[in-house]
XYZ file of C-alpha atoms in Angstrom:
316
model
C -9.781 6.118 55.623
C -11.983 5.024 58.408
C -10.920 3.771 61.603
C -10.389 -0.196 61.649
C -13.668 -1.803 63.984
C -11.729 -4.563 64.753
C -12.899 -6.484 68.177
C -9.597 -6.549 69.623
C -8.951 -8.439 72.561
C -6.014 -7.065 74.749
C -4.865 -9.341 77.920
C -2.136 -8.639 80.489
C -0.994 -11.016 83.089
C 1.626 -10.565 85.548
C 2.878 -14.193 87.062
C 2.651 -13.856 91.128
C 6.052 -14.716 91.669
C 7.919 -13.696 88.949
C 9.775 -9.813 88.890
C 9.080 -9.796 84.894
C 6.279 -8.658 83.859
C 4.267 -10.275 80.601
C 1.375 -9.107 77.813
C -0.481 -11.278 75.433
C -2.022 -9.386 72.946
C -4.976 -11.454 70.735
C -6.134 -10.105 67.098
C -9.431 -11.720 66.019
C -10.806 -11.822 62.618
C -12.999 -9.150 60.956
C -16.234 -9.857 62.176
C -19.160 -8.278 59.993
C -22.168 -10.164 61.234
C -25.123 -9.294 63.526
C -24.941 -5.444 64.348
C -21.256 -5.317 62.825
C -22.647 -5.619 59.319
C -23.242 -1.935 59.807
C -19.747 -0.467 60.584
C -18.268 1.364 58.031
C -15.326 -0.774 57.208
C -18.133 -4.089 56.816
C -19.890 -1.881 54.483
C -16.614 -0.922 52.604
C -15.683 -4.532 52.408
C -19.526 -5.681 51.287
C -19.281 -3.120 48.622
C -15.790 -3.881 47.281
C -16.975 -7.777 46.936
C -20.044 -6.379 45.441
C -17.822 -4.669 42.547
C -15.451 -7.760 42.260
C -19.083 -9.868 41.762
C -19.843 -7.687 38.668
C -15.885 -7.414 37.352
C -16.817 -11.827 37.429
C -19.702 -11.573 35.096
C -18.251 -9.190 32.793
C -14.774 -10.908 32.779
C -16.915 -14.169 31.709
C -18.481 -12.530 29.027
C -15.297 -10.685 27.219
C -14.241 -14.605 27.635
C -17.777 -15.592 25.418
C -15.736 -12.949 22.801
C -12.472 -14.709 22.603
C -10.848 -11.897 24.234
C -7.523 -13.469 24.497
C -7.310 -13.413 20.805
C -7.656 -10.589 19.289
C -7.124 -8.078 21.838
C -4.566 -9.856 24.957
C -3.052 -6.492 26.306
C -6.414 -4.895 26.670
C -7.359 -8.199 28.711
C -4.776 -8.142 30.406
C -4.944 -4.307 31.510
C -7.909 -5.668 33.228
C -6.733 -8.493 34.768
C -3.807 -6.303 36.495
C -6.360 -4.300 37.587
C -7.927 -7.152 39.117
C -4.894 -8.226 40.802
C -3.971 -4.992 42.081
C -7.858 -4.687 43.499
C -6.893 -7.807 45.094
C -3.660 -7.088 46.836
C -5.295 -4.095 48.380
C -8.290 -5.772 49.414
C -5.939 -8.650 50.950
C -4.516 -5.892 52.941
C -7.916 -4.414 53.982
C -7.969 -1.859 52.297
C -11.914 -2.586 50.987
C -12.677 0.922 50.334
C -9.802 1.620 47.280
C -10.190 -2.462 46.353
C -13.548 -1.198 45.593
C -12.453 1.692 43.549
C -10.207 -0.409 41.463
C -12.543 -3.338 40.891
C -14.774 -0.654 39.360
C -12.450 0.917 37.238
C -12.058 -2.651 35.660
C -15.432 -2.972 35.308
C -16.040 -0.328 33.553
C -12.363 -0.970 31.091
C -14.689 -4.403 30.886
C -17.622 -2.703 29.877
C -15.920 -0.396 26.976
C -14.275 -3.618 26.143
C -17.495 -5.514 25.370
C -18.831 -2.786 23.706
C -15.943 -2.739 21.278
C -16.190 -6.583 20.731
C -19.943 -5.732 19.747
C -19.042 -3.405 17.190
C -16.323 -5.270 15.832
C -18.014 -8.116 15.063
C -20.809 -6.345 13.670
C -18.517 -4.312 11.194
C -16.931 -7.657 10.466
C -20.050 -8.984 9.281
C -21.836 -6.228 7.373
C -18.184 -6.042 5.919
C -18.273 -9.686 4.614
C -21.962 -9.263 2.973
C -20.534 -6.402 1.270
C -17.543 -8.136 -0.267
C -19.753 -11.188 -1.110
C -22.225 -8.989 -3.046
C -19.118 -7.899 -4.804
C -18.234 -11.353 -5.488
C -14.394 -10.379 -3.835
C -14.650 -14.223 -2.081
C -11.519 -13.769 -0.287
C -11.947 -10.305 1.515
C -15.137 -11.843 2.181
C -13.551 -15.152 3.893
C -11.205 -13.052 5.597
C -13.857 -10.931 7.360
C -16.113 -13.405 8.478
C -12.902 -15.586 9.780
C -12.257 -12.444 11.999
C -15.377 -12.339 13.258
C -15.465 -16.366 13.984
C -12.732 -15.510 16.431
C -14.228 -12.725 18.417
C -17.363 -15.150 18.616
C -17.147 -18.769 17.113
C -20.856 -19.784 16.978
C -22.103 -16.464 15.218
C -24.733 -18.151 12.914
C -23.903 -14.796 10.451
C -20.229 -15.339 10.087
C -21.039 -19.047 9.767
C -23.211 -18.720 7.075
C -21.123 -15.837 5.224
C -18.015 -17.720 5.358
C -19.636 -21.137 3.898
C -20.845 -18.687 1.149
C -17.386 -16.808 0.756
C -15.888 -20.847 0.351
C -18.573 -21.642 -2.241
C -18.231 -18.436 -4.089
C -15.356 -19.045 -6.387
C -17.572 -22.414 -7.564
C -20.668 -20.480 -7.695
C -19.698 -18.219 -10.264
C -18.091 -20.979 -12.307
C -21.037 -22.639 -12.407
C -23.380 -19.604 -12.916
C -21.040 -18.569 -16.281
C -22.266 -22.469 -16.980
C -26.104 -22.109 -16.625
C -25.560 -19.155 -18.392
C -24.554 -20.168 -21.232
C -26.682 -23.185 -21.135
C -30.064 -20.764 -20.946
C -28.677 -19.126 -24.248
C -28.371 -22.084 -26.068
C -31.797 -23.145 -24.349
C -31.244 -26.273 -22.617
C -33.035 -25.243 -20.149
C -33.718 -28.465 -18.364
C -29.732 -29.075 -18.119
C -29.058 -25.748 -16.727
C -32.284 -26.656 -14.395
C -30.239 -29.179 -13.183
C -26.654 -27.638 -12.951
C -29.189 -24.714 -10.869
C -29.953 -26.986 -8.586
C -26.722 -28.518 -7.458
C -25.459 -24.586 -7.293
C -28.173 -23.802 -5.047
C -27.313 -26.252 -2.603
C -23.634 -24.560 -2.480
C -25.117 -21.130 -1.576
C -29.260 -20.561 -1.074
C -28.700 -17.352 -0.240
C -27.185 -16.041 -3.587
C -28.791 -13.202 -4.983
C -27.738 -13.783 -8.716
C -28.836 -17.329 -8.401
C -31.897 -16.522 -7.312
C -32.843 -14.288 -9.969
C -31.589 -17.116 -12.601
C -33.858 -19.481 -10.694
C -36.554 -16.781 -11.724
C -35.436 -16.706 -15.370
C -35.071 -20.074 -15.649
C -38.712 -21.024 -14.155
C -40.185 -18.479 -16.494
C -38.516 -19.534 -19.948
C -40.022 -23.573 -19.024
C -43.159 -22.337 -17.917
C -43.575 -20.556 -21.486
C -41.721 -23.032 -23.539
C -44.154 -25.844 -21.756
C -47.029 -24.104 -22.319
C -46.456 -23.514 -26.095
C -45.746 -27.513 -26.184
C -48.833 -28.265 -24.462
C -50.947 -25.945 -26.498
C -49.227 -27.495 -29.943
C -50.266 -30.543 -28.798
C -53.547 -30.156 -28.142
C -54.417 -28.671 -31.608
C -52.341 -31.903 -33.084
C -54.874 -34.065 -31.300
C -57.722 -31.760 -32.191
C -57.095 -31.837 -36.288
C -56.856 -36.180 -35.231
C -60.369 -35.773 -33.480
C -58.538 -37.084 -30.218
C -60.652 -34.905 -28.387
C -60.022 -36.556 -24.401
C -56.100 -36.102 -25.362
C -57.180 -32.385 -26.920
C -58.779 -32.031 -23.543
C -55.789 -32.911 -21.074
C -53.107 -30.524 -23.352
C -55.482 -27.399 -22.815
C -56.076 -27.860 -19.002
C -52.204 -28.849 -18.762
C -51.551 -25.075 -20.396
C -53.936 -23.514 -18.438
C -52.332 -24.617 -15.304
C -49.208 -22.933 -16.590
C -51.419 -19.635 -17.759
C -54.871 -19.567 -16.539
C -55.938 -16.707 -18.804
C -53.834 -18.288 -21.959
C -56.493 -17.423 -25.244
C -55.082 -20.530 -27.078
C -55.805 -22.564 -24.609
C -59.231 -21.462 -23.553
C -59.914 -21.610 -27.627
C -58.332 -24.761 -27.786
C -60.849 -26.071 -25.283
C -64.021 -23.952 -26.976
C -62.495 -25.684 -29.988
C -62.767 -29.494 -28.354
C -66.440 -28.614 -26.918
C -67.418 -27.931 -30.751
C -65.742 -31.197 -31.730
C -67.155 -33.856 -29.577
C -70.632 -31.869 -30.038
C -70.315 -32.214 -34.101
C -68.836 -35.676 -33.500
C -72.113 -36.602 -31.679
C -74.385 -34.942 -33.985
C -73.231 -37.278 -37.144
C -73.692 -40.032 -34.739
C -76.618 -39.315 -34.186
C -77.849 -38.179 -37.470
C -76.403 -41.741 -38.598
C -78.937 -43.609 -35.956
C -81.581 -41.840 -36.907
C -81.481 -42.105 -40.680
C -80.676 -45.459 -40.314
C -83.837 -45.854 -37.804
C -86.031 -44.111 -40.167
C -85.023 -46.154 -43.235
C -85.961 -49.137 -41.082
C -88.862 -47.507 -40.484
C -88.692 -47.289 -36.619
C -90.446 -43.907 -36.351
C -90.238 -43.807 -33.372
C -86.760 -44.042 -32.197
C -85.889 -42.326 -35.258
C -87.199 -39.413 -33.596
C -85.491 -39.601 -30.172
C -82.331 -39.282 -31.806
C -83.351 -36.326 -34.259
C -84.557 -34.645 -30.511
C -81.341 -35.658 -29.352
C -79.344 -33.516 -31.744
C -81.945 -30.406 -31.772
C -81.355 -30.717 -27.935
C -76.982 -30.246 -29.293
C -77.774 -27.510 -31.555
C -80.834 -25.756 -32.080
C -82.657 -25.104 -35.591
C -80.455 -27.268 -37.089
C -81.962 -27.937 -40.709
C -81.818 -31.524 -41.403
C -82.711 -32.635 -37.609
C -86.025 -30.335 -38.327
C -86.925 -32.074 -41.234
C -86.222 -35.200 -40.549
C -88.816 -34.502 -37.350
C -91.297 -33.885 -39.174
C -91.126 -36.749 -41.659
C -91.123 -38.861 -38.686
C -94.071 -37.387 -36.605
């Protein structure tokens, strides 16, 4: 090791009358400033607190893992280490202080990395049993990884699931059954407070599919069965709505577009008779005239149409 640069003050004084002779010796401080910053032993000691600075930060993060809990002796191998980097430094001894607070360090280091891995296995482990449906490997997983790091939004979220498993499939077996006997609406319903236990669920998700695509259909056959109910009654505006309600469920649906080529040919034979009945009645009256407008009026509907033709030319 280095020779000590310590400023070190020797004074000896010798009282004028006494026959003993006396020596005060006076030890200052280390004093690293101004050009002593560049002794060896200043730089030893600069370095060794530079090493016990970094030992800090990673000590404070293995503490962010809950270190204490799942893995105390490791922890503590590094906090002897600390302690022992410390004695030595005490004694001045900056140079192996330095070598020790590095060798905890980098125990830290491999510690961290460890944590990392750990509570990634943890996780991806937990995912795995809840695709399985195995709800209590899959609580006991995330539940380990909670510890290593409390506010992990994964293991969070995995172990509400794992909780609301059990229930989950309950219900689903429910819905199921429900879908079969096709009441859909109530397993809409029983879908929907399931959901809210666990949004995330694969196999309700797909149901949610299934479920959406059974209503859509059965809808659209009820609106397309009622529109050709209120087509045979001539309730053409209710005729109307039904189609365009099934063609916002299937927008290419042939029933419905013929169910709406259907109404168009209704209210246009509706208005020809109505027509046809002014205009007969017109011409009996004798009101030429107007008689005509209205035979115009359905040639204008329907070209070539025989009796509108004739009755034309009577009038003109």
């Amino acid at each position: 090791m280095s020779l000590l640069w310590f400023s070190l003050v020797s004074k000896a004084t010798k009282a004028a009358n006494s026959p003993t002779e006396s020596a005060e010796y006076e030890l200052t401080v280390l004093d690293c400033s101004g050009e002593n910053s560049k002794s060896p032993i200043c730089i030893e000691r600069e370095e060794s607190l530079l090493q016990l600075r970094i030992l800090n930060e990673l000590k404070n993060e293995l503490l962010s893992f809950n270190i204490q809990e799942w893995s105390q002796q490791k922890f503590q191998s590094i906090l002897d280490l600390e302690e022992e980097g410390g004695d030595l430094f005490q004694k001045e001894f900056f140079g192996k202080s330095g070598k020790i607070y590095a060798e905890a360090s980098m125990a830290s280091k491999q510690l961290i990395e460890e944590a990392k891995r750990t509570l990634e296995d943890l996780i991806r482990n937990g995912y795995e049993k809840l695709k399985n449906n195995l709800w209590k490997e899959a609580e006991e997983s995330f539940r380990k990884a909670i510890v290593i790091e409390p506010s992990n939004n994964k293991a969070l979220t995995g172990l509400s699931r794992a909780l609301a498993l059990e229930e989950v499939l309950e219900l689903l077996k429910e819905i199921k059954l429900l879908i079969k006997a096709n009441f859909l609406d109530e397993a809409n319903s029983i879908l929907d407070k399931t959901t809210n236990l666990d949004k995330e669920n694969p196999e309700l998700l797909i149901t949610r599919i299934e479920i959406d695509g059974l209503v859509r259909n059965r809808d659209l056959k009820n609106f397309i069965r009622k529109g050709y109910e209120s087509l045979e009654r001539k309730d053409f505006i209710q005729a109307s709505a039904s189609f365009n309600q099934a063609l916002r469920l299937d927008e290419v649906s042939i029933e419905a577009l013929s169910g709406l080529t259907a109404v168009k040919e209704g209210k246009k034979r509706k208005k020809i008779k109505e027509e046809q009945a002014h205009a007969d009645n017109l011409f009996e009256l004798e009101d030429f005239q107007n008689s005509a407008v209205h035979f115009r009026n359905i040639l204008e509907l329907e070209k070539n149409i025989g009796f509108a033709v004739v009755g034309l030319e009577k009038v003109n």
